[in-house]
PDB file of C-alpha atoms in Angstrom:
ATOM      1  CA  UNK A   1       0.000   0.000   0.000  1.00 57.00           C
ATOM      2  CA  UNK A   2       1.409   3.501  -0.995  1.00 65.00           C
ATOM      3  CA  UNK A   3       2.005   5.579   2.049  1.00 93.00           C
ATOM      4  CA  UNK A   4      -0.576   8.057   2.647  1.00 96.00           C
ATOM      5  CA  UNK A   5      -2.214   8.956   5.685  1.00 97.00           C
ATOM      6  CA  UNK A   6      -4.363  11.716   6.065  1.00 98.00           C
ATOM      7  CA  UNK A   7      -5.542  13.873   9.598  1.00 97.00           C
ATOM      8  CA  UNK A   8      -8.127  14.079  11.342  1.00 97.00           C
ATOM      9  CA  UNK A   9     -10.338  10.814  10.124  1.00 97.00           C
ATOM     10  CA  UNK A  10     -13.136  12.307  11.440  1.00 97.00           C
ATOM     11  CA  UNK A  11     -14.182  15.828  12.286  1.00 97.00           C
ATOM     12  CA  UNK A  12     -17.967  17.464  13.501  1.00 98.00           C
ATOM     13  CA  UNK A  13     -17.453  21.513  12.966  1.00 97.00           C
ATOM     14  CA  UNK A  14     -19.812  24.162  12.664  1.00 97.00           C
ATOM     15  CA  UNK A  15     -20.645  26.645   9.935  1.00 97.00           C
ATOM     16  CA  UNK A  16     -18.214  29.616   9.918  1.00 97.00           C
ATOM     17  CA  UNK A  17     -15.449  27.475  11.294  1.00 96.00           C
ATOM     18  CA  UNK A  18     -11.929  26.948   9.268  1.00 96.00           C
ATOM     19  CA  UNK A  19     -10.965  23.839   9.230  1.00 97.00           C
ATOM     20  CA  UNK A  20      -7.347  22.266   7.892  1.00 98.00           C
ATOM     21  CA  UNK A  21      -7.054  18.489   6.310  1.00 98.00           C
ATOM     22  CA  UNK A  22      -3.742  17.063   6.169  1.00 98.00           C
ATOM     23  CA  UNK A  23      -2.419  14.858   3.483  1.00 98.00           C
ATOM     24  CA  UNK A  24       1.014  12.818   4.463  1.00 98.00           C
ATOM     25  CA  UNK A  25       3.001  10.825   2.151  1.00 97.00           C
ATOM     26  CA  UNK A  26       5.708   8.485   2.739  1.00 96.00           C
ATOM     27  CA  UNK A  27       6.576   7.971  -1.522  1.00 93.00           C
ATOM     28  CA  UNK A  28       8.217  11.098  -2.355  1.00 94.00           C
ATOM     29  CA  UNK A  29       5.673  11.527  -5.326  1.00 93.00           C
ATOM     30  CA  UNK A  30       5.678  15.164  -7.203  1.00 93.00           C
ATOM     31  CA  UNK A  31       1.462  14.995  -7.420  1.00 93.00           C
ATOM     32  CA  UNK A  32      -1.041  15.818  -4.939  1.00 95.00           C
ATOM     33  CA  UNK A  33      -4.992  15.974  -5.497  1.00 96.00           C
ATOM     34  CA  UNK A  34      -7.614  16.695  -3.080  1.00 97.00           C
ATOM     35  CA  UNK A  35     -10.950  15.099  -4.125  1.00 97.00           C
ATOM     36  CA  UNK A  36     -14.686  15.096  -2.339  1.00 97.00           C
ATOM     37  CA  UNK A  37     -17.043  12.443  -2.650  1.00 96.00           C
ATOM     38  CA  UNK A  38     -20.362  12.650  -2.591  1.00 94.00           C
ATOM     39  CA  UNK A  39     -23.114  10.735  -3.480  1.00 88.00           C
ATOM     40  CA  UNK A  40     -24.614  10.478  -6.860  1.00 86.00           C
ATOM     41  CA  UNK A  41     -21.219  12.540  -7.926  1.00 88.00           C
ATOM     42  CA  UNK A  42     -18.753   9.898  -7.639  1.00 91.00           C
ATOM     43  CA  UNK A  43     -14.678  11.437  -6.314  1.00 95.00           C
ATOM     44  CA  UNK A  44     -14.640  14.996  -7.944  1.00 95.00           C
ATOM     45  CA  UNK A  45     -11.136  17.117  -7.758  1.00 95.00           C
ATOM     46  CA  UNK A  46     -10.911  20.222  -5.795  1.00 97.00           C
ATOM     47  CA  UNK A  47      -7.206  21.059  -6.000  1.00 96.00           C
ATOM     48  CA  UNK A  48      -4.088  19.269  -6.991  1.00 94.00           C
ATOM     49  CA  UNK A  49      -0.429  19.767  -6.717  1.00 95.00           C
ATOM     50  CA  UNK A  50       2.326  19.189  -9.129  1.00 91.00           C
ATOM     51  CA  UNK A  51       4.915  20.304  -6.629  1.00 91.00           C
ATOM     52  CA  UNK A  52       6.587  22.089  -4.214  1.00 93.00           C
ATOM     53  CA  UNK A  53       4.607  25.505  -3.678  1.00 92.00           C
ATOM     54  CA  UNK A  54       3.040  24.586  -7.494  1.00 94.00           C
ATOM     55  CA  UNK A  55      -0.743  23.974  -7.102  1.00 95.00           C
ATOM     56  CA  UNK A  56      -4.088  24.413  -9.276  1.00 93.00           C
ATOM     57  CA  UNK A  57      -8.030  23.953  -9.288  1.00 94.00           C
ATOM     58  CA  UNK A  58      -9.807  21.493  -9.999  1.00 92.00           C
ATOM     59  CA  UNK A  59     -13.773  20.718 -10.896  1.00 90.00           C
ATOM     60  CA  UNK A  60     -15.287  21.951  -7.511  1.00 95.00           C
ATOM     61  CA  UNK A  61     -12.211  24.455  -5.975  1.00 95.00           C
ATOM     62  CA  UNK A  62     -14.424  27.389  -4.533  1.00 96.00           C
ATOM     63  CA  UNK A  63     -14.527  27.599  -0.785  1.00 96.00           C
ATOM     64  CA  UNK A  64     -11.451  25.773  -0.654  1.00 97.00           C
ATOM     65  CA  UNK A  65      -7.873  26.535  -0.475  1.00 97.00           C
ATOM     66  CA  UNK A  66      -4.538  24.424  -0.566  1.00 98.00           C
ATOM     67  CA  UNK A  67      -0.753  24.739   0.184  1.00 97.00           C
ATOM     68  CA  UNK A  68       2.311  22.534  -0.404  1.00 97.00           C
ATOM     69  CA  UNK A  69       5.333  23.507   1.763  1.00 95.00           C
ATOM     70  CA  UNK A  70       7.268  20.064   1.462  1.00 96.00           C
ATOM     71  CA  UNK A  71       7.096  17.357  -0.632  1.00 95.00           C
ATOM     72  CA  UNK A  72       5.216  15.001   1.432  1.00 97.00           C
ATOM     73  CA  UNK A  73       2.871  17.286   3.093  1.00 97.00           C
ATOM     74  CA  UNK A  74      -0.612  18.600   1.231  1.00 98.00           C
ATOM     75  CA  UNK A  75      -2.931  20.589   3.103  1.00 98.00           C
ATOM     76  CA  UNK A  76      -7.217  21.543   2.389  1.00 98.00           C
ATOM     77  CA  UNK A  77      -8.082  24.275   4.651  1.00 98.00           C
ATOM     78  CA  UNK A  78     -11.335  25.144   4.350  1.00 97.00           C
ATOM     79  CA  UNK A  79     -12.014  29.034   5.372  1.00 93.00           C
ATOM     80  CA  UNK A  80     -15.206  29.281   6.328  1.00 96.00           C
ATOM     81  CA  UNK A  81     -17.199  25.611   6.104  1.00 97.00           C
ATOM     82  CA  UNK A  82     -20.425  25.202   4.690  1.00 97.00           C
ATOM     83  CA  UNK A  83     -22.981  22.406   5.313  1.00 97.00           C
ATOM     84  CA  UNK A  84     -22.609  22.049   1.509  1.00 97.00           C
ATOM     85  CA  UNK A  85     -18.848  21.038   2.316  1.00 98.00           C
ATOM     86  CA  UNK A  86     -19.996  17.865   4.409  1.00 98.00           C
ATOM     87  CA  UNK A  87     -18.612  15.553   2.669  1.00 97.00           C
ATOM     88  CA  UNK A  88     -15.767  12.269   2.465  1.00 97.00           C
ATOM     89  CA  UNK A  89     -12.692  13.635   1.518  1.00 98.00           C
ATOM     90  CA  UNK A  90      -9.983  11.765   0.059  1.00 98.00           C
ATOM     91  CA  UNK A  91      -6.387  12.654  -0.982  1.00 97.00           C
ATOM     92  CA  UNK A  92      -4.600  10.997  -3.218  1.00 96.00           C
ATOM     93  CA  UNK A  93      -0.456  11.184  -5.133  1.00 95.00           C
ATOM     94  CA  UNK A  94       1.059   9.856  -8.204  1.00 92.00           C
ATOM     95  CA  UNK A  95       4.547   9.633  -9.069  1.00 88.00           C
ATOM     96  CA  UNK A  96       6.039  11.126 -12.543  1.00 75.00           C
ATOM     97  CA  UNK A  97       4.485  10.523 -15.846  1.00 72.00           C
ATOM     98  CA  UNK A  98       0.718  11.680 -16.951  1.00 71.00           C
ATOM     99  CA  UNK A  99      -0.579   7.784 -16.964  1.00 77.00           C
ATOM    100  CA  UNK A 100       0.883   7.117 -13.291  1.00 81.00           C
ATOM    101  CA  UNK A 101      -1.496   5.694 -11.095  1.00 88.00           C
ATOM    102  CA  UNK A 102      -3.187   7.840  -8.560  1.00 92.00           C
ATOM    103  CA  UNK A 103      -2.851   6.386  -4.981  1.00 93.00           C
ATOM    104  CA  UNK A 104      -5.631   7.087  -2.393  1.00 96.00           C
ATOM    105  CA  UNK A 105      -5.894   7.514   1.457  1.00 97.00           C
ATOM    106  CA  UNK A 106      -8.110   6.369   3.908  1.00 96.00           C
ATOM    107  CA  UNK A 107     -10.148   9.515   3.645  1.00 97.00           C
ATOM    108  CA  UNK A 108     -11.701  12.049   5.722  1.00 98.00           C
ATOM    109  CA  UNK A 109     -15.553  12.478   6.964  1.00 97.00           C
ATOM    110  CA  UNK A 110     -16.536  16.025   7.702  1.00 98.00           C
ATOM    111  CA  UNK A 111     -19.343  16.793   8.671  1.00 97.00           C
ATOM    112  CA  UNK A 112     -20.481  20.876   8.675  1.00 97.00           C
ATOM    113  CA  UNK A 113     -23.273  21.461  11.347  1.00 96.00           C
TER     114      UNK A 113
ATOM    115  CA  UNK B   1     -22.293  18.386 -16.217  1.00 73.00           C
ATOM    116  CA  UNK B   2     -21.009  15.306 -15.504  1.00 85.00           C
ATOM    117  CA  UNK B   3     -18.702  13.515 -18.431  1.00 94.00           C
ATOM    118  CA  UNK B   4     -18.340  10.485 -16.646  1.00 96.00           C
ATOM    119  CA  UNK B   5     -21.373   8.559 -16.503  1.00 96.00           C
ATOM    120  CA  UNK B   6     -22.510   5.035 -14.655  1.00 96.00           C
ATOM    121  CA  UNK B   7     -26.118   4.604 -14.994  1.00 91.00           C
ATOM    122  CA  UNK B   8     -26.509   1.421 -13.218  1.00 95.00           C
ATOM    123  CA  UNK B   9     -26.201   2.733  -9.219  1.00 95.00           C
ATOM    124  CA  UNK B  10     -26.411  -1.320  -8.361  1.00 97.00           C
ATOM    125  CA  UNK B  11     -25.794  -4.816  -9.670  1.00 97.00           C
ATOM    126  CA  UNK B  12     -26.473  -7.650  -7.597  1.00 97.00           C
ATOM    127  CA  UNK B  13     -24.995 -11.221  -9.181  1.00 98.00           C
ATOM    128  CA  UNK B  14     -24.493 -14.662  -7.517  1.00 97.00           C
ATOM    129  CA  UNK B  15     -20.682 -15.897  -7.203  1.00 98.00           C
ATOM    130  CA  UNK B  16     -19.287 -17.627 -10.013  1.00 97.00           C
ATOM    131  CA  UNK B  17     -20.808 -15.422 -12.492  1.00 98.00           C
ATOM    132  CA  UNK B  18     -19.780 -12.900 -14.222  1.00 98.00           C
ATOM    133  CA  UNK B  19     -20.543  -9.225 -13.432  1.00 98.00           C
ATOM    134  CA  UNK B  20     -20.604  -6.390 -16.174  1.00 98.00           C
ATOM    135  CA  UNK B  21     -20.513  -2.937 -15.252  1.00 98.00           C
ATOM    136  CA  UNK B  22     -20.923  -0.042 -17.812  1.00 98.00           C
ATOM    137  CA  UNK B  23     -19.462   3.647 -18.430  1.00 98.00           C
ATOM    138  CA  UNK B  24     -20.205   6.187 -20.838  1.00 98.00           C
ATOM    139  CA  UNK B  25     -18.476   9.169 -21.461  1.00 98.00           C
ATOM    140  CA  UNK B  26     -18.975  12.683 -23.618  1.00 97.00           C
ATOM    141  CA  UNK B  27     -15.790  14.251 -23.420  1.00 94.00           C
ATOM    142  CA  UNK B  28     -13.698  13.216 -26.867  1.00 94.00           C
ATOM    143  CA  UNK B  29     -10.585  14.367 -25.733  1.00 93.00           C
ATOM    144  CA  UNK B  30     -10.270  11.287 -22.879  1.00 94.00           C
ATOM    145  CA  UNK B  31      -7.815   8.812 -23.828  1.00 92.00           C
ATOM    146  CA  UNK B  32      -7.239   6.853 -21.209  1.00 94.00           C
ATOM    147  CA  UNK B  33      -9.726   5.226 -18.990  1.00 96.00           C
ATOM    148  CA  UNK B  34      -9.289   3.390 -15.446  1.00 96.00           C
ATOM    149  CA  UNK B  35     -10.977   1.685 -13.082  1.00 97.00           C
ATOM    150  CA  UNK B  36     -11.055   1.644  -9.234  1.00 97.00           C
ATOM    151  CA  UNK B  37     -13.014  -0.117  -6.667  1.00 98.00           C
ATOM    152  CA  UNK B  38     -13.774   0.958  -2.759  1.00 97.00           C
ATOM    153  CA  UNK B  39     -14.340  -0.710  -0.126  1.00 97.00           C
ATOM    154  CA  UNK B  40     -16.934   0.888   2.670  1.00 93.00           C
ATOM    155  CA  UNK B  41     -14.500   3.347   5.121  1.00 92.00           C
ATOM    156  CA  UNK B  42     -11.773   3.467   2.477  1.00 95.00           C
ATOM    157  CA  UNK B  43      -9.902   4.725  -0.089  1.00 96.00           C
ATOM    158  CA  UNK B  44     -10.570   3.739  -3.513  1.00 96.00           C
ATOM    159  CA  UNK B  45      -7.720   1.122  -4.931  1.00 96.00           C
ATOM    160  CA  UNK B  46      -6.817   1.419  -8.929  1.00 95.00           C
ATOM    161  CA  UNK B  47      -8.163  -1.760 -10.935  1.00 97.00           C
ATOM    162  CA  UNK B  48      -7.487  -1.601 -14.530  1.00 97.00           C
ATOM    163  CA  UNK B  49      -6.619   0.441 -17.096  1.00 95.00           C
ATOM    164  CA  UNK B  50      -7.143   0.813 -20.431  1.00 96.00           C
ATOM    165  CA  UNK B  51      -5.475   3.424 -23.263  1.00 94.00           C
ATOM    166  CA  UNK B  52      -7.542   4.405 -26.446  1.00 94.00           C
ATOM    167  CA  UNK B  53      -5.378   3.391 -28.643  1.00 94.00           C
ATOM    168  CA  UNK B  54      -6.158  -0.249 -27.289  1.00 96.00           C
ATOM    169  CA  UNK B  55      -9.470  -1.626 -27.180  1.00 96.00           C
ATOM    170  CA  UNK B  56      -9.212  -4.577 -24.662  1.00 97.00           C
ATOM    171  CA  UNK B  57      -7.142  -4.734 -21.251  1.00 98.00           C
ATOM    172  CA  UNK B  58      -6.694  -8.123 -19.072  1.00 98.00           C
ATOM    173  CA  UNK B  59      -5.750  -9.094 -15.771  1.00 97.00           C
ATOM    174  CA  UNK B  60      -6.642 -11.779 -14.216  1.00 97.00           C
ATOM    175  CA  UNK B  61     -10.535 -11.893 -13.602  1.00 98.00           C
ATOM    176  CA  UNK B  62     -10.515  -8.373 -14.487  1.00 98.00           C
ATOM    177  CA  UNK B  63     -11.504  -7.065 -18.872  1.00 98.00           C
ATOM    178  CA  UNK B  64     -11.574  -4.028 -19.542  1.00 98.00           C
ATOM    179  CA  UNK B  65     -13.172  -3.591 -23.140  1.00 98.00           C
ATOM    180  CA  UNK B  66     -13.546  -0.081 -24.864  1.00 98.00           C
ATOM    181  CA  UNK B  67     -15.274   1.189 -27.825  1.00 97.00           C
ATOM    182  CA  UNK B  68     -14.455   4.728 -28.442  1.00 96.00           C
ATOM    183  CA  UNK B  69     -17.056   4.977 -31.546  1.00 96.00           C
ATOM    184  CA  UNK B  70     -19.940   4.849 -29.134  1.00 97.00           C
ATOM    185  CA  UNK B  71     -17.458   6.427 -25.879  1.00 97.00           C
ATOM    186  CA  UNK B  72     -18.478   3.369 -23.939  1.00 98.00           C
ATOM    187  CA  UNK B  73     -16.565   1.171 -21.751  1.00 97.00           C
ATOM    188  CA  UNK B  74     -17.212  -1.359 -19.240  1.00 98.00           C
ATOM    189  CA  UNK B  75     -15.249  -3.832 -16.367  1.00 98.00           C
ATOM    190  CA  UNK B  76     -15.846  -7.528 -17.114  1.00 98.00           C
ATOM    191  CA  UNK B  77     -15.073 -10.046 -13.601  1.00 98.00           C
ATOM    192  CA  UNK B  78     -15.690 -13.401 -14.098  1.00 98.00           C
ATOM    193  CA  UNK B  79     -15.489 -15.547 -12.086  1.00 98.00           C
ATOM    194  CA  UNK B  80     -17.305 -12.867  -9.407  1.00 98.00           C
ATOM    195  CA  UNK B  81     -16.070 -13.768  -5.684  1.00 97.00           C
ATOM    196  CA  UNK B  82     -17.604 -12.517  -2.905  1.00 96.00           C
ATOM    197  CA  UNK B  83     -14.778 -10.145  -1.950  1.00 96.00           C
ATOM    198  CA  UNK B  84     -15.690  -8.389  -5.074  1.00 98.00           C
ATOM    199  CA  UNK B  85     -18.821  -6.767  -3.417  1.00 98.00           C
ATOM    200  CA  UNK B  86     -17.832  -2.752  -3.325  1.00 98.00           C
ATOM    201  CA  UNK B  87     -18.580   0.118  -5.173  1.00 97.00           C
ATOM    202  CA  UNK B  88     -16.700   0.351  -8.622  1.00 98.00           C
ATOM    203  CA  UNK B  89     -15.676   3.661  -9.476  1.00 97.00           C
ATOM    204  CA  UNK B  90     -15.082   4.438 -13.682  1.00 97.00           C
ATOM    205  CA  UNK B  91     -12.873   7.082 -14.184  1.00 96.00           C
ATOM    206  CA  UNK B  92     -11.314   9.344 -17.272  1.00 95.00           C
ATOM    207  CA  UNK B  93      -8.343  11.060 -18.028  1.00 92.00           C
ATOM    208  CA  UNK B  94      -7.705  14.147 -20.906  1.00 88.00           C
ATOM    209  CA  UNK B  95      -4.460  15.082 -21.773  1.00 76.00           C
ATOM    210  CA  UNK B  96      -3.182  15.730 -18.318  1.00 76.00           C
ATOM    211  CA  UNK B  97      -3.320  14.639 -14.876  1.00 78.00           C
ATOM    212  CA  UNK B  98      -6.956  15.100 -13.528  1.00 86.00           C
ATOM    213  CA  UNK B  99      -9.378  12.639 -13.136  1.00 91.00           C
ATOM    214  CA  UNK B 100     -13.454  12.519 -14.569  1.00 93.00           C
ATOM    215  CA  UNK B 101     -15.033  10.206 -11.884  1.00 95.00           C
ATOM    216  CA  UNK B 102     -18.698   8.233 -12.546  1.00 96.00           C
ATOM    217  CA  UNK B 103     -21.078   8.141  -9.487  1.00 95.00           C
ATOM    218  CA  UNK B 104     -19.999   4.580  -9.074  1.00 96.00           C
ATOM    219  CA  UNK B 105     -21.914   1.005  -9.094  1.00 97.00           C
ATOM    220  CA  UNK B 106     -22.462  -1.358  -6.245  1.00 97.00           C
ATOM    221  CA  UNK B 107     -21.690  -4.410  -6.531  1.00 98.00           C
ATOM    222  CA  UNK B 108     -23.074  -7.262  -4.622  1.00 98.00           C
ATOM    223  CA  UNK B 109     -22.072 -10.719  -5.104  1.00 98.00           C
ATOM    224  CA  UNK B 110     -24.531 -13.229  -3.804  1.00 96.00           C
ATOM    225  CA  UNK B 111     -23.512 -16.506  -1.958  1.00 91.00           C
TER     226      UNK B 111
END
């Protein structure tokens, strides 16, 4: 299994709150992607990060901001949650190449009271 | 607008059988195609692949068969095994590195 881990597993908040995900990997991969899912959508890609301090949106970025300090470390901070933010949220890396598989963690559940 | 599409939420199908789930997509620029498949409380794991310029992919008990004319594809498991019960996830890739995701099917493999 690739080494990803991602903090907390859980988390309750309420609306208005920020709140930070943390995505930790152990392979040294260049790319980092933060997707939601949510039923009847499927995974669907908020941001992603092709490096160091490099990051861009994806399908569903607004509300939601990332940074990439270190190689390993890929963070979803949320400013402000939403109830519409409740969701599963998984991060996931690949290594070089465009066809590289995408790894996934364990995931996230939020849930935005 | 979603460009990934699974239109079959569920498939139920007794072990030993095969199971065929389906995967249409709209975007022509997608050129290669993968698979994944989640268990409940965790990530999704990669299945299969497929590029267009191919139009069948094997492993194992796992086909992947694609027919760009009609931008349909769909996962082929035979013999199903009860460990295959989860939610298969279809997913598309244009030109560079982001991922279309379907809604997913679930997949139930009967004793």
């Amino acid at each position: 299994d690739a080494g990803i881990t991602q903090s907390p597993r859980h988390k309750v908040t309420e609306t208005g709150t920020p709140v930070t995900l943390r995505c930790h990997q152990t392979e040294n991969h260049r790319y980092m992607y933060w997707y939601r899912q949510d039923p009847g959508h499927g995974l669907r890609l908020i941001h992603y990060s092709y490096g160091v301090k490099d990051t861009d949106k994806g399908e569903v970025s607004d509300g939601y901001s990332v940074s990439r300090s270190k190689t390993e470390d890929f963070l979803l901070t949320l400013e402000s949650a939403t109830s519409s933010q409740t969701s599963v949220y998984f991060c996931a890396i690949s290594d070089q190449g465009r066809r590289a598989t995408q790894y996934f963690g364990p995931g996230t559940r939020l849930t935005v009271l | 607008d979603q460009q990934v599409k699974q239109n079959s939420p569920s498939l139920s199908v007794q072990e030993g059988r095969i199971s065929i789930l389906n995967c249409d997509y709209t975007n022509s620029m997608f050129d290669y195609f993968l698979w994944y498949k989640k268990y409940p409380a965790e990530g999704p794991t990669f299945l299969i692949s497929i590029s267009s310029i191919k139009d069948k992919n094997e492993d194992g008990r796992f086909t992947v068969f694609l027919n760009k004319s009609a931008k349909h594809l769909s996962l082929h498991i035979v013999p199903s095994q009860p460990g295959d019960s989860a939610v298969y996830f279809c997913a598309a890739m244009a030109g560079d590195y982001k991922l279309s995701f379907g809604a997913g099917t679930t997949v139930t493999v009967r004793a």
